[in-house]
mmCIF file with all atom_site columns, C-alpha atoms in Angstrom:
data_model
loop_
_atom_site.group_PDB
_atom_site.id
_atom_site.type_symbol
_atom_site.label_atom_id
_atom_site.label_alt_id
_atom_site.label_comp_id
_atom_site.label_asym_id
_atom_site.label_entity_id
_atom_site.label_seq_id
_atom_site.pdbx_PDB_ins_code
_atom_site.Cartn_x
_atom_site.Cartn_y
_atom_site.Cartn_z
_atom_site.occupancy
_atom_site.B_iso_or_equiv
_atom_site.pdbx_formal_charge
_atom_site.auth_seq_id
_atom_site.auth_comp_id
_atom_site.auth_asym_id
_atom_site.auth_atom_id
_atom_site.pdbx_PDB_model_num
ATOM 1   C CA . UNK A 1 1   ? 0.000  0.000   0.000   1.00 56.00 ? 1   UNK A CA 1
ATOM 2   C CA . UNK A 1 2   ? 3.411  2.020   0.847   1.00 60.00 ? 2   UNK A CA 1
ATOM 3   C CA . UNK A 1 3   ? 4.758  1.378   -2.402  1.00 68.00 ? 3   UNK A CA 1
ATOM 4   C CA . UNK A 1 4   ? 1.317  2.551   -4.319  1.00 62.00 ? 4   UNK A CA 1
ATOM 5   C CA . UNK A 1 5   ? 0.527  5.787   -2.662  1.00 60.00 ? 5   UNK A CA 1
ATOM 6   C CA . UNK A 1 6   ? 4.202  6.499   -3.265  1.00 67.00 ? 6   UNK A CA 1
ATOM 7   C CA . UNK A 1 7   ? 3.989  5.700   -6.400  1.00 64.00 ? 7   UNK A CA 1
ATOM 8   C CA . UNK A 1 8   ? 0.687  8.202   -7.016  1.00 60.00 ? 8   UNK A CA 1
ATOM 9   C CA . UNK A 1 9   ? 2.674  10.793  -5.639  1.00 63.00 ? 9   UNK A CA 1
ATOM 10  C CA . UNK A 1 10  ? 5.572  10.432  -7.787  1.00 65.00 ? 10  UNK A CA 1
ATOM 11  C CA . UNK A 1 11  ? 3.418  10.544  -11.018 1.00 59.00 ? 11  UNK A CA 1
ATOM 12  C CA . UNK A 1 12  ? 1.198  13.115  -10.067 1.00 57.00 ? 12  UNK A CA 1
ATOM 13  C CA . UNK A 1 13  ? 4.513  15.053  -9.094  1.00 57.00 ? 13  UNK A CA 1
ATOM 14  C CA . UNK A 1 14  ? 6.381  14.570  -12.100 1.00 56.00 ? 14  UNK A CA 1
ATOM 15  C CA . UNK A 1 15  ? 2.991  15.134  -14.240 1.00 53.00 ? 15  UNK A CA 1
ATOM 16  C CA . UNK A 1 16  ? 2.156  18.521  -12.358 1.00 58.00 ? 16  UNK A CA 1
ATOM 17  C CA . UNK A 1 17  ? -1.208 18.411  -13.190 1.00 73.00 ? 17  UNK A CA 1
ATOM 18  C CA . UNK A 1 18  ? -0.613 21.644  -15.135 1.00 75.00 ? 18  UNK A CA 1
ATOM 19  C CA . UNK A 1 19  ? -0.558 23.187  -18.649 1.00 77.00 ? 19  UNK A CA 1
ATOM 20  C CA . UNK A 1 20  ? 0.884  25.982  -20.142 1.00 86.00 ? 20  UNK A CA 1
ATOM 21  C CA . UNK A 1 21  ? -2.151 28.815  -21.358 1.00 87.00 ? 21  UNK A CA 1
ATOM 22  C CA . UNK A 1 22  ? -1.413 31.134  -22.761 1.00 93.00 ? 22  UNK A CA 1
ATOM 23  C CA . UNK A 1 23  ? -2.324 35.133  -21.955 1.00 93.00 ? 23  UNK A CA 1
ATOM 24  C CA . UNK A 1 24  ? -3.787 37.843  -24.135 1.00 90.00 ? 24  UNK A CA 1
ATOM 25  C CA . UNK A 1 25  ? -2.648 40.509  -21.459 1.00 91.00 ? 25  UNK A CA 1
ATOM 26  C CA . UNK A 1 26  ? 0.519  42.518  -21.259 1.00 90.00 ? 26  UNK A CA 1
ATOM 27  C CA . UNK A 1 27  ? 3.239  40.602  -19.493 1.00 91.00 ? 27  UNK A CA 1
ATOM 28  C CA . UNK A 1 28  ? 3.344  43.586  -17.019 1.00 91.00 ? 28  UNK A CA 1
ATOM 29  C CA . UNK A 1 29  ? -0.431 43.531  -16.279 1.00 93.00 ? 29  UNK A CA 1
ATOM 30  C CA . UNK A 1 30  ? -0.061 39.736  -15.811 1.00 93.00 ? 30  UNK A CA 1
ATOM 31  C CA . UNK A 1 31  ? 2.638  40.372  -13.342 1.00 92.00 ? 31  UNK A CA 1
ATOM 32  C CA . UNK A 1 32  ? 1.057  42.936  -11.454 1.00 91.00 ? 32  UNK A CA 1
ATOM 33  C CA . UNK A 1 33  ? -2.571 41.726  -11.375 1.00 92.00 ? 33  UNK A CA 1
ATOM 34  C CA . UNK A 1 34  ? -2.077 37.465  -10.801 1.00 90.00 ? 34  UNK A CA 1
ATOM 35  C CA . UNK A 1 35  ? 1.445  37.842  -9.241  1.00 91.00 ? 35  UNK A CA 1
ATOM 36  C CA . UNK A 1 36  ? 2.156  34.131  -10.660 1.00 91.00 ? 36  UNK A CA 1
ATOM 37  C CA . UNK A 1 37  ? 4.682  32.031  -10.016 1.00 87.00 ? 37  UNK A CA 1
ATOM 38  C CA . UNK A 1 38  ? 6.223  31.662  -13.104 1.00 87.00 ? 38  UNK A CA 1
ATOM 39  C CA . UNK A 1 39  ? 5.909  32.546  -16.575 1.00 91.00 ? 39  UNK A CA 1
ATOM 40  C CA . UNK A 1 40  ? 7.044  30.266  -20.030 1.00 92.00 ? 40  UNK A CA 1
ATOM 41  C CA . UNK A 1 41  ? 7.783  33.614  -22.404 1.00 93.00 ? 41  UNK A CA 1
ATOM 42  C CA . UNK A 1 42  ? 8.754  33.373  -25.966 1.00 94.00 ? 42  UNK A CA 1
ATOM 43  C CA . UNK A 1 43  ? 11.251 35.808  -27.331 1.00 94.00 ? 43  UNK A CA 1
ATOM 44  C CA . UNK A 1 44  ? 10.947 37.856  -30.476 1.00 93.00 ? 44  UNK A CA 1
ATOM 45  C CA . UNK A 1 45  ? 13.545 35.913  -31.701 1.00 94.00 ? 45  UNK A CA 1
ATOM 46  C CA . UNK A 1 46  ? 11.865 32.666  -30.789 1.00 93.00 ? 46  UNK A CA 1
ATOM 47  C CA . UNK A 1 47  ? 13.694 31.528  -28.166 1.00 92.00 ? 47  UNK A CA 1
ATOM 48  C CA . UNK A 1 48  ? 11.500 30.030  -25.054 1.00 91.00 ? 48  UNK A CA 1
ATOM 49  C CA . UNK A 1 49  ? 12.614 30.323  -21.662 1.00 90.00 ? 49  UNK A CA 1
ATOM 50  C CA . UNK A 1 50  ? 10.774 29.766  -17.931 1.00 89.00 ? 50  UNK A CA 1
ATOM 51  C CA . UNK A 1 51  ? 11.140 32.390  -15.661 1.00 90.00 ? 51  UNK A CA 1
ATOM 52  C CA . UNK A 1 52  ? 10.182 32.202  -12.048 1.00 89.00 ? 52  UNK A CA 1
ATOM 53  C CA . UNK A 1 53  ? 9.386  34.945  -9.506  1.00 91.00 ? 53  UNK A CA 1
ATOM 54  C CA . UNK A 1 54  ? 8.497  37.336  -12.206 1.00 94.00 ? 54  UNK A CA 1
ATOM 55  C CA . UNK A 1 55  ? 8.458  40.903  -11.414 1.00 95.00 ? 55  UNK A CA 1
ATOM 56  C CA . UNK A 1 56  ? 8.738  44.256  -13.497 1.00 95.00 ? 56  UNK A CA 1
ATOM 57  C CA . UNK A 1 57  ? 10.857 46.724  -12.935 1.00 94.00 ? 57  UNK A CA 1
ATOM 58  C CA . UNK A 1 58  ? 10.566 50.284  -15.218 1.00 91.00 ? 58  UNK A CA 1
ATOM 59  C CA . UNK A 1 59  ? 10.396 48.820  -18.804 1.00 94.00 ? 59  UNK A CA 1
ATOM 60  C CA . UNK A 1 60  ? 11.677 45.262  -18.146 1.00 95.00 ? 60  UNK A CA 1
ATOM 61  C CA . UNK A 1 61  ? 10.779 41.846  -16.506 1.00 94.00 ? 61  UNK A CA 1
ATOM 62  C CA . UNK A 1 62  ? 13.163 40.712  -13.958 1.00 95.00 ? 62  UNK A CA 1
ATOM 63  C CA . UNK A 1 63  ? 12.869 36.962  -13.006 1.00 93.00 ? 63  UNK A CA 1
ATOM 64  C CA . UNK A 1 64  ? 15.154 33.876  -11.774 1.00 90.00 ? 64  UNK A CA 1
ATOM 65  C CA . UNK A 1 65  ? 15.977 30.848  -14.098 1.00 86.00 ? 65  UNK A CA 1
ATOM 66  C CA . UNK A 1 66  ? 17.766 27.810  -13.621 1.00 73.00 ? 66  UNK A CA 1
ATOM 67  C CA . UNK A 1 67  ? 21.247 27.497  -14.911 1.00 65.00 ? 67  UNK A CA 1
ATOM 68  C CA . UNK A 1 68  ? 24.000 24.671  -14.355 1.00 59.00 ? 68  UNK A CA 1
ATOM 69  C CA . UNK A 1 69  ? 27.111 25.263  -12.060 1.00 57.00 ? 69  UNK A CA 1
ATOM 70  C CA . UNK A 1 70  ? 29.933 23.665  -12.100 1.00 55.00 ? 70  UNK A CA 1
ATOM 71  C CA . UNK A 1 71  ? 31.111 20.925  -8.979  1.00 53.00 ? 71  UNK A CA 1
ATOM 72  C CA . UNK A 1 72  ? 33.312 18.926  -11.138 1.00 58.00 ? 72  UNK A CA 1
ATOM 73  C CA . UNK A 1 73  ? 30.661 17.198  -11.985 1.00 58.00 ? 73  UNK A CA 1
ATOM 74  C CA . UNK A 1 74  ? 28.362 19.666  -13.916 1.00 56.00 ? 74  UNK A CA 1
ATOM 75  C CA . UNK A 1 75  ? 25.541 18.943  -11.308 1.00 53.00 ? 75  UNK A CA 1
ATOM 76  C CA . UNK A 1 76  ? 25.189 21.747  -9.111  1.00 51.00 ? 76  UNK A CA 1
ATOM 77  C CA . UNK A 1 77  ? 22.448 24.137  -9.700  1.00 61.00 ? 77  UNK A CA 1
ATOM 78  C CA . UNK A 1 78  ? 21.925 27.889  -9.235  1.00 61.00 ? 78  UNK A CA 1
ATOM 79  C CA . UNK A 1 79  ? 19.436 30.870  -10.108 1.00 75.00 ? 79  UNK A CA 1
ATOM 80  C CA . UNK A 1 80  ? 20.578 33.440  -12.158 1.00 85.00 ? 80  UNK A CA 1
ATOM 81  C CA . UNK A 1 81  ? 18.689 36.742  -12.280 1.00 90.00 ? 81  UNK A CA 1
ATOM 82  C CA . UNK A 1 82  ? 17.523 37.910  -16.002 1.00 92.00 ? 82  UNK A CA 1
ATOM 83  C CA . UNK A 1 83  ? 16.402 41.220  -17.030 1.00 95.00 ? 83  UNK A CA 1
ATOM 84  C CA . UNK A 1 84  ? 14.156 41.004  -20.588 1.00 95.00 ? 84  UNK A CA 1
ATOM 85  C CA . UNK A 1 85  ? 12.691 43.845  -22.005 1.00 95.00 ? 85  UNK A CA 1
ATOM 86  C CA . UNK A 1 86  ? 8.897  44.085  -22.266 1.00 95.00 ? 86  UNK A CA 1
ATOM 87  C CA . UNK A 1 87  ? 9.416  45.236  -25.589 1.00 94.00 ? 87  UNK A CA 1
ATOM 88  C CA . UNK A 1 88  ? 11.411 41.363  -26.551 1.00 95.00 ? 88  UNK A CA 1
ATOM 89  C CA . UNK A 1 89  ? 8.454  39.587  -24.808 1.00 94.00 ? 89  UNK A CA 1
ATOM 90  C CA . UNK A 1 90  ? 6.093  37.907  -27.514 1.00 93.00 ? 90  UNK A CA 1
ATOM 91  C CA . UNK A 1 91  ? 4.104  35.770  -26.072 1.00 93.00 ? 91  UNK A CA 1
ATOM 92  C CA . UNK A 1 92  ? 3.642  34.531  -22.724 1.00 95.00 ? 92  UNK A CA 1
ATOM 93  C CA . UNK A 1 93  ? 2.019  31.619  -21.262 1.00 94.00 ? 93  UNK A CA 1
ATOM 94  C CA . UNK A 1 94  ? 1.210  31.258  -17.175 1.00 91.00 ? 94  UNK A CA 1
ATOM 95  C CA . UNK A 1 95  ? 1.191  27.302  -15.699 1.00 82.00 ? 95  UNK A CA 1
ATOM 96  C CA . UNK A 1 96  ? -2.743 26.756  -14.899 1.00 75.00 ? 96  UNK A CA 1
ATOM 97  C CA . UNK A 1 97  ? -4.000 23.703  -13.253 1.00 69.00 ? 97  UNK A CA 1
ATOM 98  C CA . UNK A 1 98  ? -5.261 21.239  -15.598 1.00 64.00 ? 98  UNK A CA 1
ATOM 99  C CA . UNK A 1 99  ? -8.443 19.215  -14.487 1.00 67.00 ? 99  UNK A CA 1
ATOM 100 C CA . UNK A 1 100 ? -8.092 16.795  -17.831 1.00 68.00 ? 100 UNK A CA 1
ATOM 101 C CA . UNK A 1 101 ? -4.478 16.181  -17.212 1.00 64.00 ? 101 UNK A CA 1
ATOM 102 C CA . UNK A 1 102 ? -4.802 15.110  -13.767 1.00 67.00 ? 102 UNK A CA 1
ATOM 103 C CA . UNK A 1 103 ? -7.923 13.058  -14.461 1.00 70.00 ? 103 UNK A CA 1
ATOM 104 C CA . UNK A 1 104 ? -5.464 10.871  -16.481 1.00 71.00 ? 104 UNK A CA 1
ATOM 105 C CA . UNK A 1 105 ? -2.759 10.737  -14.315 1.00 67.00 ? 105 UNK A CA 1
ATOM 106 C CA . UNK A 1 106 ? -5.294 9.238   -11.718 1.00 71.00 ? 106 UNK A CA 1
ATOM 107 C CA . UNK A 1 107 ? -6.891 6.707   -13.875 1.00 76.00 ? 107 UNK A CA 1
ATOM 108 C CA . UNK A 1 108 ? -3.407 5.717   -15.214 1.00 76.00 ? 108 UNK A CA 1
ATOM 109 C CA . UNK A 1 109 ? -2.225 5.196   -11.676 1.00 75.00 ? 109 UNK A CA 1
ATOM 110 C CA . UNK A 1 110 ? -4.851 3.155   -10.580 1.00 79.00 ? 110 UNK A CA 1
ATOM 111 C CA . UNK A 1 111 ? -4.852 0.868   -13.680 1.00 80.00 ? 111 UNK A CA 1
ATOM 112 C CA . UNK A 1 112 ? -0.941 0.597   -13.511 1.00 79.00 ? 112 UNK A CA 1
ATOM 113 C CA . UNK A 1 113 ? -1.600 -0.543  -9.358  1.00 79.00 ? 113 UNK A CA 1
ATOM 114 C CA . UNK A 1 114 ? -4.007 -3.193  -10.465 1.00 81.00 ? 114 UNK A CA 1
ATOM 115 C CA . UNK A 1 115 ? -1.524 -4.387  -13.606 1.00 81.00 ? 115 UNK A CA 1
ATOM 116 C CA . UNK A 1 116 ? 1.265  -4.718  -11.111 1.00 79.00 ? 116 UNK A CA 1
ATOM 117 C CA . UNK A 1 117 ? -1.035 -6.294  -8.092  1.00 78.00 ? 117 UNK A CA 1
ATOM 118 C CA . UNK A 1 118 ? -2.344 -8.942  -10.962 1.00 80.00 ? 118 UNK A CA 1
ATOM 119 C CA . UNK A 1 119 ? 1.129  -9.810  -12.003 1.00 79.00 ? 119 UNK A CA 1
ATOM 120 C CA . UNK A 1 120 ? 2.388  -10.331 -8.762  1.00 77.00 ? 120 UNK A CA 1
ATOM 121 C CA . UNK A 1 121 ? -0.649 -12.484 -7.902  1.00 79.00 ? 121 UNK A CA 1
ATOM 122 C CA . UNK A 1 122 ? -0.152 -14.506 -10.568 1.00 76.00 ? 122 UNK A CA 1
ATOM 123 C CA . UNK A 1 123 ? 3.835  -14.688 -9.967  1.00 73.00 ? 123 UNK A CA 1
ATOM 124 C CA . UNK A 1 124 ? 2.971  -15.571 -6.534  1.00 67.00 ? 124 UNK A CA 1
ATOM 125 C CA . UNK A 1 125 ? 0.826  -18.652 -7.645  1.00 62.00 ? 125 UNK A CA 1
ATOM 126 C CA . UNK A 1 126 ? 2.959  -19.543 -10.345 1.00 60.00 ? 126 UNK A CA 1
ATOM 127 C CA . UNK A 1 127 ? 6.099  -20.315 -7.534  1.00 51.00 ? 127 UNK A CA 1
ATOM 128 C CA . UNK A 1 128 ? 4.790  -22.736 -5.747  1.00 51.00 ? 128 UNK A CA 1
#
């Protein structure tokens, strides 16, 4: 029982339960009115990014994003800080919970828990 509620968490985790929407407001009216967490923005040039912590200052958004450090073993992680003009911003999506998505992960967890409870019945029989 251990084992499956661990295992609901760890999909419904790694799922999120979330989608990206995107906005038809300003970036800087998002910010200020929702406050979110974090923001997917695409670039004029194209280029995507996630920012978290999203906050403007004058004519730019300042957020964090995840970058890789160096330990000697390229694992460590750190926040960088990242100023983007308003201006750059083209589109910009917020992460929204998402009712279909986690209807899915639920349903796929419980038929995966009765798959594996079924094959270890039968392994268990099958030993003897």
């Amino acid at each position: 029982m251990k084992r499956g509620l661990a295992l609901l968490m760890l999909v419904l985790h790694l799922t999120g339960c979330t989608t990206w929407r995107p906005v038809t407001v300003s970036p800087s009216q998002l910010v200020e009115e929702e406050q979110p967490e974090r923001l997917r923005i695409v670039r004029a040039d194209g280029t995507q990014m996630v920012i978290g912590a999203p906050r403007v200052e004058s004519d730019s958004l300042t957020a964090l994003v995840w970058g890789r450090g160096d330990d000697g073993r390229g694992r460590a992680q750190y926040r960088d800080t990242v100023r983007i003009a308003l201006s750059d911003v083209s589109t910009v999506a917020v992460s929204r919970f998402s009712a279909g998505r986690t209807a899915v992960a639920v349903v796929g967890i419980f038929f995966g828990v009765v798959a594996v409870s079924v094959a270890c019945c039968f392994s268990l029989g099958h030993g003897r």
